[in-house]
GROMACS .gro file of N, CA and C in nm:
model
  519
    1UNK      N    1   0.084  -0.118   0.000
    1UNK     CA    2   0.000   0.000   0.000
    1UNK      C    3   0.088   0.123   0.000
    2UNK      N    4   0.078   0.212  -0.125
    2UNK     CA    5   0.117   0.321  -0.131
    2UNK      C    6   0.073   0.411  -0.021
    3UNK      N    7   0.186   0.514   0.022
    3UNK     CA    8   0.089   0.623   0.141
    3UNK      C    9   0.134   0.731   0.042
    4UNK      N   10   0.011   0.814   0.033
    4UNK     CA   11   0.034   0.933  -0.007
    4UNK      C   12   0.058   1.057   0.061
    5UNK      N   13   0.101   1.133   0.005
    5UNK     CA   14   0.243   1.225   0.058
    5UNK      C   15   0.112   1.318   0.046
    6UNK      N   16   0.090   1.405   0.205
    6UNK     CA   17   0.032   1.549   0.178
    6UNK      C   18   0.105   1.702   0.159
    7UNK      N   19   0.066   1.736   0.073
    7UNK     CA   20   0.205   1.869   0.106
    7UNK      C   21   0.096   1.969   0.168
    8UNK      N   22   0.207   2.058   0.255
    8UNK     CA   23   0.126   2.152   0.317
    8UNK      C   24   0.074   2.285   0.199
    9UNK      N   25   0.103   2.283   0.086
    9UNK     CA   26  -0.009   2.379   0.028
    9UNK      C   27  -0.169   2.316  -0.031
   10UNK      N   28  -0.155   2.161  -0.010
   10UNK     CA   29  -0.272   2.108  -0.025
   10UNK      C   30  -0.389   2.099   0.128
   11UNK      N   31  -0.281   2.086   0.189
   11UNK     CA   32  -0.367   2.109   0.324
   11UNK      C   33  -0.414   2.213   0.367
   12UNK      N   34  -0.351   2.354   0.344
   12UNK     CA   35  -0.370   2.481   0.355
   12UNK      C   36  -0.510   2.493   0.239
   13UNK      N   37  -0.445   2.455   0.114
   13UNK     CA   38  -0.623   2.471   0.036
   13UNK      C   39  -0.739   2.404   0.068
   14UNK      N   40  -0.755   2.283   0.158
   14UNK     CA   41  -0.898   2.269   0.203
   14UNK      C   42  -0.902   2.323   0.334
   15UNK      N   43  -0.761   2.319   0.403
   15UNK     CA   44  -0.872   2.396   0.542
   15UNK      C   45  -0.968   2.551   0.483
   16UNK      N   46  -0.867   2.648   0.386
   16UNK     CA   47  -0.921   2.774   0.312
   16UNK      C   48  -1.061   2.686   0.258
   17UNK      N   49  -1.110   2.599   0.161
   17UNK     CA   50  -1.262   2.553   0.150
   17UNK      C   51  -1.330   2.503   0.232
   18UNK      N   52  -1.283   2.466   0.349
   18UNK     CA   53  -1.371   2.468   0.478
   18UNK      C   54  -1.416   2.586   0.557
   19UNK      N   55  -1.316   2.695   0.521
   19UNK     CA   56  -1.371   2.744   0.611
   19UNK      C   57  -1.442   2.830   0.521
   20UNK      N   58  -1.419   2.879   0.404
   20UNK     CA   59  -1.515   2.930   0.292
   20UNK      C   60  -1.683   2.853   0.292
   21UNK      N   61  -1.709   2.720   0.269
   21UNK     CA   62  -1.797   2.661   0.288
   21UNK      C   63  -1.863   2.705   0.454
   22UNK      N   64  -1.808   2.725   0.541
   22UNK     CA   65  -1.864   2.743   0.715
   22UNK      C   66  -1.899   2.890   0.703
   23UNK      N   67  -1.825   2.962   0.593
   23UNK     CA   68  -1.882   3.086   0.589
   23UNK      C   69  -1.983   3.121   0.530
   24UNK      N   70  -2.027   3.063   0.415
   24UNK     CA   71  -2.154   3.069   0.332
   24UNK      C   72  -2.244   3.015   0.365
   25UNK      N   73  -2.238   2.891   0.464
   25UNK     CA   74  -2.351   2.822   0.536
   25UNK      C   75  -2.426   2.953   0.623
   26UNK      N   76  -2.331   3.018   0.724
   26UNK     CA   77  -2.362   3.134   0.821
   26UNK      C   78  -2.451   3.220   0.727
   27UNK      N   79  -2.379   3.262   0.606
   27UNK     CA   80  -2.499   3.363   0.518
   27UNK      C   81  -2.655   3.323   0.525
   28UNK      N   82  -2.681   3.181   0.519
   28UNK     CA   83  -2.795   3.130   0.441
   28UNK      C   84  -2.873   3.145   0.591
   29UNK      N   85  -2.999   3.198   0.539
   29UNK     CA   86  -3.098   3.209   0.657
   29UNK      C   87  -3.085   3.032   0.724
   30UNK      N   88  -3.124   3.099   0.853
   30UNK     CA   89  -3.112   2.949   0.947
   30UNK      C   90  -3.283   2.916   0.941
   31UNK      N   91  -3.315   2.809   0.931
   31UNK     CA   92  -3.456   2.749   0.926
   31UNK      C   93  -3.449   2.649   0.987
   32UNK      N   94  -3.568   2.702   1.089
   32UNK     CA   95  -3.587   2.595   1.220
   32UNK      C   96  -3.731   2.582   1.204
   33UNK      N   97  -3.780   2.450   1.255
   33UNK     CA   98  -3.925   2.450   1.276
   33UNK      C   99  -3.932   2.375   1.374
   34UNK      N  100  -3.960   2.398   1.457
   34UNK     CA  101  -3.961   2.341   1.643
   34UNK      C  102  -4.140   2.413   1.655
   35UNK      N  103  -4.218   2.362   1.763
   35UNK     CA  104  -4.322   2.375   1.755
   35UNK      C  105  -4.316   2.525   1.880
   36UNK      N  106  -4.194   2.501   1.976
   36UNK     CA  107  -4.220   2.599   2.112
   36UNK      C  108  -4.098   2.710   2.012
   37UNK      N  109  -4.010   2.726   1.947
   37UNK     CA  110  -3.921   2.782   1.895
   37UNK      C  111  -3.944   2.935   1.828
   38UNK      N  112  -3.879   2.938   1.744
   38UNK     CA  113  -3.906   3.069   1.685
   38UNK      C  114  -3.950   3.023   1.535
   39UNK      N  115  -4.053   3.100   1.466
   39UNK     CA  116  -4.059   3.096   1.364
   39UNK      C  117  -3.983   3.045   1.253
   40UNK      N  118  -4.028   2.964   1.147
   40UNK     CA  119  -3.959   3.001   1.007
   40UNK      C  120  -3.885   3.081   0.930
   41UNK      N  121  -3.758   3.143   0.913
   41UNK     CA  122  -3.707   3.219   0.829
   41UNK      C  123  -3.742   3.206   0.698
   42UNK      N  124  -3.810   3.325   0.695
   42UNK     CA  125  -3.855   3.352   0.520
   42UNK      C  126  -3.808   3.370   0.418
   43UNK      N  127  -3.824   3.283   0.310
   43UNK     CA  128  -3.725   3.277   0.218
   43UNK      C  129  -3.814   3.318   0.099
   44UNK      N  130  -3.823   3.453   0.016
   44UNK     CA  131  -3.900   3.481  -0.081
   44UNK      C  132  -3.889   3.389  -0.221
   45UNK      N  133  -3.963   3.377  -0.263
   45UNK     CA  134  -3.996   3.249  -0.408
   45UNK      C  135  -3.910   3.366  -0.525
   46UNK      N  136  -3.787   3.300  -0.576
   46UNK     CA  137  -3.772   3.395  -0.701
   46UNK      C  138  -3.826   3.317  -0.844
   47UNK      N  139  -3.902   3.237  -0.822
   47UNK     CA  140  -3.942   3.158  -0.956
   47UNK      C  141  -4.072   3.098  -0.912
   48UNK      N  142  -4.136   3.071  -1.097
   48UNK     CA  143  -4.236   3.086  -1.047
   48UNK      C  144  -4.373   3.134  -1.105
   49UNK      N  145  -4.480   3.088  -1.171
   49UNK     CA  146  -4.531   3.145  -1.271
   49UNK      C  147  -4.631   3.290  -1.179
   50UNK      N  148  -4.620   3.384  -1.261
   50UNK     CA  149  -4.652   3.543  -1.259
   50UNK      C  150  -4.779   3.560  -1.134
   51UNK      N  151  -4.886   3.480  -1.168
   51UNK     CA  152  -4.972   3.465  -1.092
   51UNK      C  153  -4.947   3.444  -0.941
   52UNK      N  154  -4.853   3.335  -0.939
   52UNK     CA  155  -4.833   3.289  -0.789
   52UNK      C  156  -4.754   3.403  -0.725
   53UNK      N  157  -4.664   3.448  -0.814
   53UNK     CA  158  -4.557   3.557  -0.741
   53UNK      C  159  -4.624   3.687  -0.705
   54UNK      N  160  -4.728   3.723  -0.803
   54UNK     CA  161  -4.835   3.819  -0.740
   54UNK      C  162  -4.911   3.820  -0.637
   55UNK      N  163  -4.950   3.717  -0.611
   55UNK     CA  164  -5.019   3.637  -0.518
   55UNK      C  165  -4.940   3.655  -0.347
   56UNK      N  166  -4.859   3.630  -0.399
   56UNK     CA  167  -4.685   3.600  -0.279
   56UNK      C  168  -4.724   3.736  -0.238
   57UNK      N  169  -4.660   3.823  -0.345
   57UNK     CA  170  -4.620   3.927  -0.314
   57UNK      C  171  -4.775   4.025  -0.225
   58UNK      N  172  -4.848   4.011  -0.280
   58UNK     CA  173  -4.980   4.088  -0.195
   58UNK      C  174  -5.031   4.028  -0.069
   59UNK      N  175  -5.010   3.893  -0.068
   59UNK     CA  176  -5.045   3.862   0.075
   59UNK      C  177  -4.895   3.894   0.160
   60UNK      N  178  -4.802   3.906   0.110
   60UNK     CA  179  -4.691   3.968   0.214
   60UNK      C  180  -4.722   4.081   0.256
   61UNK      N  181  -4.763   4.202   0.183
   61UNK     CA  182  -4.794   4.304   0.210
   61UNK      C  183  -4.904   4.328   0.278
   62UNK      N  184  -5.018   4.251   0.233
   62UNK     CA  185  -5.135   4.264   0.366
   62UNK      C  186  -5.097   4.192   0.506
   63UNK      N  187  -5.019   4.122   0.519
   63UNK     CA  188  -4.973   4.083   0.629
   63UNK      C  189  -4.903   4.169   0.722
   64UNK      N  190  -4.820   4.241   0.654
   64UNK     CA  191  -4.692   4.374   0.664
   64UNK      C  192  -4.826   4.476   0.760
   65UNK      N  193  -4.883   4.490   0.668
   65UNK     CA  194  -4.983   4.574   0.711
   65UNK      C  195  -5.096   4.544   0.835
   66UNK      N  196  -5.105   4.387   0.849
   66UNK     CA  197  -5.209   4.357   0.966
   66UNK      C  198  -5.149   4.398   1.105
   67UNK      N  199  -4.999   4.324   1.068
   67UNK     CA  200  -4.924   4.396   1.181
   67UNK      C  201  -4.869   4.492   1.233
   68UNK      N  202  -4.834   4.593   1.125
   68UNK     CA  203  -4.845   4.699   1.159
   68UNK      C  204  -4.928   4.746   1.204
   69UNK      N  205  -5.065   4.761   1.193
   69UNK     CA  206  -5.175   4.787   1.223
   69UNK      C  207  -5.232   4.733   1.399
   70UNK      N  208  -5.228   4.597   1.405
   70UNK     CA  209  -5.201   4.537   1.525
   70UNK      C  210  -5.098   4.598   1.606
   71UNK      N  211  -4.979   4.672   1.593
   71UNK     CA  212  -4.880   4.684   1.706
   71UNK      C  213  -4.885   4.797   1.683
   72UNK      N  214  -5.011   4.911   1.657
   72UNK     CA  215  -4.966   5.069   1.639
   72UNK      C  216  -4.995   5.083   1.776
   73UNK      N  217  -4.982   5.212   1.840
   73UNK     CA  218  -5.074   5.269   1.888
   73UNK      C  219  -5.178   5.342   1.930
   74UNK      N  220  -5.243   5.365   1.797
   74UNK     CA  221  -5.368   5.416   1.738
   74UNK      C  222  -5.494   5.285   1.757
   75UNK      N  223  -5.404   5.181   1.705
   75UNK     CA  224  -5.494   5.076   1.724
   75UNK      C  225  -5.537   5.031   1.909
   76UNK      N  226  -5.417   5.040   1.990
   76UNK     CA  227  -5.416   5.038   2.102
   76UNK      C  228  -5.546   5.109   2.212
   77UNK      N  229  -5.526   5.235   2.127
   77UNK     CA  230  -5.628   5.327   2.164
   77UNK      C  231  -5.765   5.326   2.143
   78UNK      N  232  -5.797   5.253   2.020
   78UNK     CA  233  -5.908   5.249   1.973
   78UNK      C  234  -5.978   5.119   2.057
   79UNK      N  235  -5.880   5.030   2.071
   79UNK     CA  236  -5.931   4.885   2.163
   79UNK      C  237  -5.962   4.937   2.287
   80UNK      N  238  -5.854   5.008   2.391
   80UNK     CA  239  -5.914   5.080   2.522
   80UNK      C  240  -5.991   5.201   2.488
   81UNK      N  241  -6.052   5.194   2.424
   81UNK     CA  242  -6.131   5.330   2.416
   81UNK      C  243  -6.281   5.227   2.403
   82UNK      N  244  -6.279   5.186   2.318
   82UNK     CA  245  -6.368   5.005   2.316
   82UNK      C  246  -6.428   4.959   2.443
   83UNK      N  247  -6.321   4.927   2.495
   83UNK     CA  248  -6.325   4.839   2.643
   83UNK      C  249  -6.420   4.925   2.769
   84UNK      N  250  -6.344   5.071   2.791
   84UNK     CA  251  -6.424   5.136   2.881
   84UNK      C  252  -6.562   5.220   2.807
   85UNK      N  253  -6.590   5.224   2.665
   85UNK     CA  254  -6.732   5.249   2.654
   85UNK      C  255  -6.814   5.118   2.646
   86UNK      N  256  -6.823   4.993   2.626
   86UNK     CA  257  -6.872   4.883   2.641
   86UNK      C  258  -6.871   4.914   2.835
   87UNK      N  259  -6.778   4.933   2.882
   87UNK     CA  260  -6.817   4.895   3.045
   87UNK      C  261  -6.903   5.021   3.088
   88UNK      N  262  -6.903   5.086   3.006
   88UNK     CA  263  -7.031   5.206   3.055
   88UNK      C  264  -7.128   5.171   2.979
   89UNK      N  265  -7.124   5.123   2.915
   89UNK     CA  266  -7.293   5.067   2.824
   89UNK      C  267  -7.313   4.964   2.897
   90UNK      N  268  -7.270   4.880   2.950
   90UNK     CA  269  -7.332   4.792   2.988
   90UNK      C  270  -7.357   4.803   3.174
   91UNK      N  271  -7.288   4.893   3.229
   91UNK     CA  272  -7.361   4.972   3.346
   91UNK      C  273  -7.482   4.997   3.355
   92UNK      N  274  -7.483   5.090   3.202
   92UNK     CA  275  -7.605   5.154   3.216
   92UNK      C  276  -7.714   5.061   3.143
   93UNK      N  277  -7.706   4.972   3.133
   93UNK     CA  278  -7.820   4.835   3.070
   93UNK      C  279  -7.849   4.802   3.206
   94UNK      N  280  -8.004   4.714   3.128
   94UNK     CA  281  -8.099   4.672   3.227
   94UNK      C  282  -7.996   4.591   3.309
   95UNK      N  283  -8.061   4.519   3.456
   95UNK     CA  284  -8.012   4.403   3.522
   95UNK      C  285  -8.119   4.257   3.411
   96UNK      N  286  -8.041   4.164   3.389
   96UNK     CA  287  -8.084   4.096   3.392
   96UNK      C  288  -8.215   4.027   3.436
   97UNK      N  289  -8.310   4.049   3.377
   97UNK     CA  290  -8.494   3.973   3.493
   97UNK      C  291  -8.492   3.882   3.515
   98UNK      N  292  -8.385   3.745   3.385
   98UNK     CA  293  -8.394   3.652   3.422
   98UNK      C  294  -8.383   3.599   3.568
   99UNK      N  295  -8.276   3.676   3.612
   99UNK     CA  296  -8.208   3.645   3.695
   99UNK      C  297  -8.238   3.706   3.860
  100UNK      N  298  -8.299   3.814   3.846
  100UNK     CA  299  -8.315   3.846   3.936
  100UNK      C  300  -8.479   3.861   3.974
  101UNK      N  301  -8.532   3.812   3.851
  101UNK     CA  302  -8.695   3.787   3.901
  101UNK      C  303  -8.761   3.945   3.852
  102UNK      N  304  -8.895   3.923   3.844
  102UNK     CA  305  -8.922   4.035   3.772
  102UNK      C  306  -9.047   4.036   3.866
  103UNK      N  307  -9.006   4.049   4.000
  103UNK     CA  308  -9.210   4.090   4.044
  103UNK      C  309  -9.291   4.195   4.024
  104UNK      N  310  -9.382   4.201   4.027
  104UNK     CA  311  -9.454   4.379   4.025
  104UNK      C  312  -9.412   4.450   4.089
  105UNK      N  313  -9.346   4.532   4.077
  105UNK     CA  314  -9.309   4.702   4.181
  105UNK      C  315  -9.199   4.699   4.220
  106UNK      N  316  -9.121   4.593   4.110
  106UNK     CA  317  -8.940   4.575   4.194
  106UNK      C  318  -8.882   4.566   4.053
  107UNK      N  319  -8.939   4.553   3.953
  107UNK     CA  320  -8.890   4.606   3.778
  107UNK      C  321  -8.750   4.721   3.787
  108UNK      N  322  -8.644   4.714   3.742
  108UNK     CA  323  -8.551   4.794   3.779
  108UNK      C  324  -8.505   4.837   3.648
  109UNK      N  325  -8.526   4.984   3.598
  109UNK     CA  326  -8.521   4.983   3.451
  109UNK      C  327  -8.431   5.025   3.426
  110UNK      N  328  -8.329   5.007   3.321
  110UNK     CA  329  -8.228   5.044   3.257
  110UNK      C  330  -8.204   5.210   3.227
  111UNK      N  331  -8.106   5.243   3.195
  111UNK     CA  332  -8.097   5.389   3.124
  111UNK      C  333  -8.128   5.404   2.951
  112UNK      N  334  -8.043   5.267   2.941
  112UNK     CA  335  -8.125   5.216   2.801
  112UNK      C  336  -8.197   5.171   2.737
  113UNK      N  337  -8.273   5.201   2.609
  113UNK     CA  338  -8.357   5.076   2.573
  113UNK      C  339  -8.326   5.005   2.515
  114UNK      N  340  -8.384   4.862   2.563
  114UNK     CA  341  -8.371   4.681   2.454
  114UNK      C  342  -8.334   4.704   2.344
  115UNK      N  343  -8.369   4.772   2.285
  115UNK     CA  344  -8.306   4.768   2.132
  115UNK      C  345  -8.195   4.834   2.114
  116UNK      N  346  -8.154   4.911   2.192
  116UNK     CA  347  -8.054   5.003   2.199
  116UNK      C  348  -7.941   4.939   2.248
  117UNK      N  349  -7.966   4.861   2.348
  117UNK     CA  350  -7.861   4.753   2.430
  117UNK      C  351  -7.869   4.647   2.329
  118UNK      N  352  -7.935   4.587   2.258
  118UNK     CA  353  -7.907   4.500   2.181
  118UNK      C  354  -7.826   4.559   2.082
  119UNK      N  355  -7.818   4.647   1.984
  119UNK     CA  356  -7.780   4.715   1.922
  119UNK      C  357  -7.576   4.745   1.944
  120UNK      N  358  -7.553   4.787   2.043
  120UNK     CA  359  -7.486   4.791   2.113
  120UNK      C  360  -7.413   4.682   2.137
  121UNK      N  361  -7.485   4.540   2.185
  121UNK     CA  362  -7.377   4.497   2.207
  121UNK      C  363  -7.338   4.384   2.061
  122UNK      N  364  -7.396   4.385   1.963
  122UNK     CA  365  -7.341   4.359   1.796
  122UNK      C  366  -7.230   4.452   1.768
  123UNK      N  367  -7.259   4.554   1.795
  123UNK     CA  368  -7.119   4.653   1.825
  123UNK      C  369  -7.042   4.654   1.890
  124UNK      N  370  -7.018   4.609   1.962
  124UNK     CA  371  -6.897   4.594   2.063
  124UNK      C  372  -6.844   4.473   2.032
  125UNK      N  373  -6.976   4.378   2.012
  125UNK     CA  374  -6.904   4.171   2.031
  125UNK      C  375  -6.799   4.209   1.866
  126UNK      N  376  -6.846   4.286   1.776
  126UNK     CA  377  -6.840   4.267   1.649
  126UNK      C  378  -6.647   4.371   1.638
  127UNK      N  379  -6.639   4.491   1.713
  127UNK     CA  380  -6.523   4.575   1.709
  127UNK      C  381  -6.453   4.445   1.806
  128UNK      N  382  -6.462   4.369   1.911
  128UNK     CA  383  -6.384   4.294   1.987
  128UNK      C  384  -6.352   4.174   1.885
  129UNK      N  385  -6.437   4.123   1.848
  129UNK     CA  386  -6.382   4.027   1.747
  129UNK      C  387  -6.287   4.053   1.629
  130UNK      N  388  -6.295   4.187   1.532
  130UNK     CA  389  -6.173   4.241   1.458
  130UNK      C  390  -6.081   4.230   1.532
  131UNK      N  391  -6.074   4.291   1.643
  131UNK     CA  392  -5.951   4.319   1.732
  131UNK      C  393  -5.872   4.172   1.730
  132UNK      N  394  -5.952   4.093   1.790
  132UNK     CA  395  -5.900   3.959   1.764
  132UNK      C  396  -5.847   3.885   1.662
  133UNK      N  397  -5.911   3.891   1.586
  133UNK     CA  398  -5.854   3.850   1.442
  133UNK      C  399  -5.763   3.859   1.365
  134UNK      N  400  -5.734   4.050   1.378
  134UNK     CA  401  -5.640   4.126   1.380
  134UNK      C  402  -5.481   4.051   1.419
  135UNK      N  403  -5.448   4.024   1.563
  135UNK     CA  404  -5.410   3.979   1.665
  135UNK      C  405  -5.384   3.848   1.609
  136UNK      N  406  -5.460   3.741   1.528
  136UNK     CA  407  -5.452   3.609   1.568
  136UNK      C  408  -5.401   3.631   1.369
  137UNK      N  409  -5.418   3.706   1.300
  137UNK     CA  410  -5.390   3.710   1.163
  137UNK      C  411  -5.241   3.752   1.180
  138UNK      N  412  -5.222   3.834   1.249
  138UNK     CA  413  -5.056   3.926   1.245
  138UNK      C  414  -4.951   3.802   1.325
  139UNK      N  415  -4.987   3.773   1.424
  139UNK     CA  416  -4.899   3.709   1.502
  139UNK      C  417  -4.932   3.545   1.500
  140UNK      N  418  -5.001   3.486   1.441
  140UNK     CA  419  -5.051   3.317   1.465
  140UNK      C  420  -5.129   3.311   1.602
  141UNK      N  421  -5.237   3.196   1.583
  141UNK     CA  422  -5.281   3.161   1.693
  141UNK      C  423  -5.211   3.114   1.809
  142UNK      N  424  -5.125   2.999   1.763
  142UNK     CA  425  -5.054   2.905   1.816
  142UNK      C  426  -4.909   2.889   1.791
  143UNK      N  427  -4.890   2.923   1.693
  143UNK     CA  428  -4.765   2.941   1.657
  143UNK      C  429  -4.677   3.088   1.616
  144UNK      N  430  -4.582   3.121   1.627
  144UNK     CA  431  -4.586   3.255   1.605
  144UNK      C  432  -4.522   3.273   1.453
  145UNK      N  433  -4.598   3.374   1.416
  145UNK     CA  434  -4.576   3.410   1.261
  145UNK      C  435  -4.459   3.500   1.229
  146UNK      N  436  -4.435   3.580   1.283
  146UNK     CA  437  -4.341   3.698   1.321
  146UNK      C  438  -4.214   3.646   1.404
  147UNK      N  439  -4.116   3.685   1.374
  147UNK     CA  440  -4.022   3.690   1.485
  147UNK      C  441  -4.030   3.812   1.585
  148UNK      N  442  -3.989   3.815   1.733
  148UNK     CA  443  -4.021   3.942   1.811
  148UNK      C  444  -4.152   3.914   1.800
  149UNK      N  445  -4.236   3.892   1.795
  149UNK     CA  446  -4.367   3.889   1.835
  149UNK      C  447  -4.431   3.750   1.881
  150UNK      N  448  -4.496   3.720   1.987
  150UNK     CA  449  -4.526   3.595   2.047
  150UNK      C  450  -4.656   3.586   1.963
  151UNK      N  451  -4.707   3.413   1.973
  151UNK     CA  452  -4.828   3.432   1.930
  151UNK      C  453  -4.947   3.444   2.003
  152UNK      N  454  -5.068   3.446   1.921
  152UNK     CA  455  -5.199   3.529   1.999
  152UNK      C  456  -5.245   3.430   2.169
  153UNK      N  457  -5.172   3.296   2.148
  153UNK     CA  458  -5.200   3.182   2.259
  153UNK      C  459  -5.170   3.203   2.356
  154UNK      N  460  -5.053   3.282   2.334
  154UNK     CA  461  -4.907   3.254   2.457
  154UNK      C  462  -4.948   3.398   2.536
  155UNK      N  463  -5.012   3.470   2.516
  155UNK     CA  464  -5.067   3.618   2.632
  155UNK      C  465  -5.170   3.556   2.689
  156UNK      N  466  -5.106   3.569   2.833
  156UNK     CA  467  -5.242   3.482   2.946
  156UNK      C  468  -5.382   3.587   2.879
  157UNK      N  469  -5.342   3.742   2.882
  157UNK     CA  470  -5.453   3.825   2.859
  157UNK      C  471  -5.579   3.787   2.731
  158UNK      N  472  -5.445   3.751   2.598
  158UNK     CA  473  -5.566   3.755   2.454
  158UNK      C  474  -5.634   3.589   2.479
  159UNK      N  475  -5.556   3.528   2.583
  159UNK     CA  476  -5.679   3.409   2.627
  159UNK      C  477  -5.735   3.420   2.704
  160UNK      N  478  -5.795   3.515   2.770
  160UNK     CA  479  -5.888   3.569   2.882
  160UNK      C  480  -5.988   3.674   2.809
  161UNK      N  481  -5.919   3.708   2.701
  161UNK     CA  482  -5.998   3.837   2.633
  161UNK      C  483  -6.107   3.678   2.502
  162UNK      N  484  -5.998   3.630   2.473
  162UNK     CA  485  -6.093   3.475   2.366
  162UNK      C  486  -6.202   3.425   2.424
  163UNK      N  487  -6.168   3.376   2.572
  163UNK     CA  488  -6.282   3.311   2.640
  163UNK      C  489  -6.452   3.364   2.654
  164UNK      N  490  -6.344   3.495   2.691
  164UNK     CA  491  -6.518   3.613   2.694
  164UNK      C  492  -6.566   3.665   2.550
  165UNK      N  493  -6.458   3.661   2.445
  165UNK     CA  494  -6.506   3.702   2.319
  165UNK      C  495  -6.679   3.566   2.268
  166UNK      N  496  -6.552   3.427   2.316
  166UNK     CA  497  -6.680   3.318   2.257
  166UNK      C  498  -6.804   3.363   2.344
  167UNK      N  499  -6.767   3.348   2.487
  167UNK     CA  500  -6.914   3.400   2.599
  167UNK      C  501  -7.032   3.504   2.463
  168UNK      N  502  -6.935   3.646   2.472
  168UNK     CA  503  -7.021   3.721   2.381
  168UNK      C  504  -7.097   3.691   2.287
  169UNK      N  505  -7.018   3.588   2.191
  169UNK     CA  506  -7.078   3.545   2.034
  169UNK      C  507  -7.152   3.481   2.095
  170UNK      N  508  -7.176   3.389   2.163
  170UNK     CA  509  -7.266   3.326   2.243
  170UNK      C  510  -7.383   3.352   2.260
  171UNK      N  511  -7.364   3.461   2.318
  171UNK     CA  512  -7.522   3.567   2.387
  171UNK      C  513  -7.501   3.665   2.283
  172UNK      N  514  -7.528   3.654   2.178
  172UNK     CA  515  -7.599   3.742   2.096
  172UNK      C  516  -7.719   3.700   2.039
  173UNK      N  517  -7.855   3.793   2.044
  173UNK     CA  518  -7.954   3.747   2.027
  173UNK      C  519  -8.021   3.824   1.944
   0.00000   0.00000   0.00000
């Protein structure tokens, strides 16, 4: 068995393509898909018939835009501005009769009227549900869509705000 002879300018040229190769790997987006992890690194389609790439390209941008929209603070404002006129509309709504019985001369009447409180609260269940959607379109339900941004699951709050959203859709009548 022949041994072959290495010379050191052959050894010097692959450690130089190793480490060229370790460097171009580092360039290439890293893509992970772990379920608790971080997102997918996005890799835009450069091929591709015209349609689909149009397609690509406009739902990127309405997306761009949900979240932007979701993390302004205009939008912020408009949700707490939401929250405490729903808790004054519904102050000022009847009590419940079911519940508290309706005898003669103990009727306890609202500031509003039935139709007005009904009215009302299609409006509110209906601005709380965008909000949501909003929220669960920009960032994933369950998984997060965005990097820097968690998804809509993982805030003890937007699952405390879900629970009462279904309650609402619920009791709409």
């Amino acid at each position: 068995a022949k041994r072959l002879k290495v010379h050191e300018q052959d050894f010097s040229r692959e450690e130089e393509l190793k480490l060229q190769i370790a460097a171009e790997k580092r360039k290439r987006p890293v893509i992970e898909d772990n379920f608790i992890g971080e997102p997918k690194e996005h890799i835009p389609p450069t091929e591709g018939n015209w349609l689909y790439l149009k397609y690509y390209h406009l739902t990127r941008a309405i997306h761009a835009f949900i979240l932007a929209l979701g993390t302004s603070m205009i939008f912020e404002f408009v949700v707490m501005s939401s929250i405490i006129c729903s808790t004054v509309f519904l102050a000022m709504g009847t009590p419940a009769p079911e519940i508290l019985g309706d005898p003669p001369g103990l009727g306890i009447p609202g500031i509003l009227p039935a139709e007005f409180e009904a009215f009302g609260s299609w409006i509110f269940t209906g601005v709380f549900l965008l909000e949501a959607l909003n929220r669960i379109f920009a960032t994933g339900f369950f998984r997060p869509k965005q990097k820097g941004f968690p998804a809509y699951w993982e805030d003890g709050w937007n699952r405390i705000d879900f629970i009462v959203l279904c309650f609402a859709i619920a009791d709409l009548h």
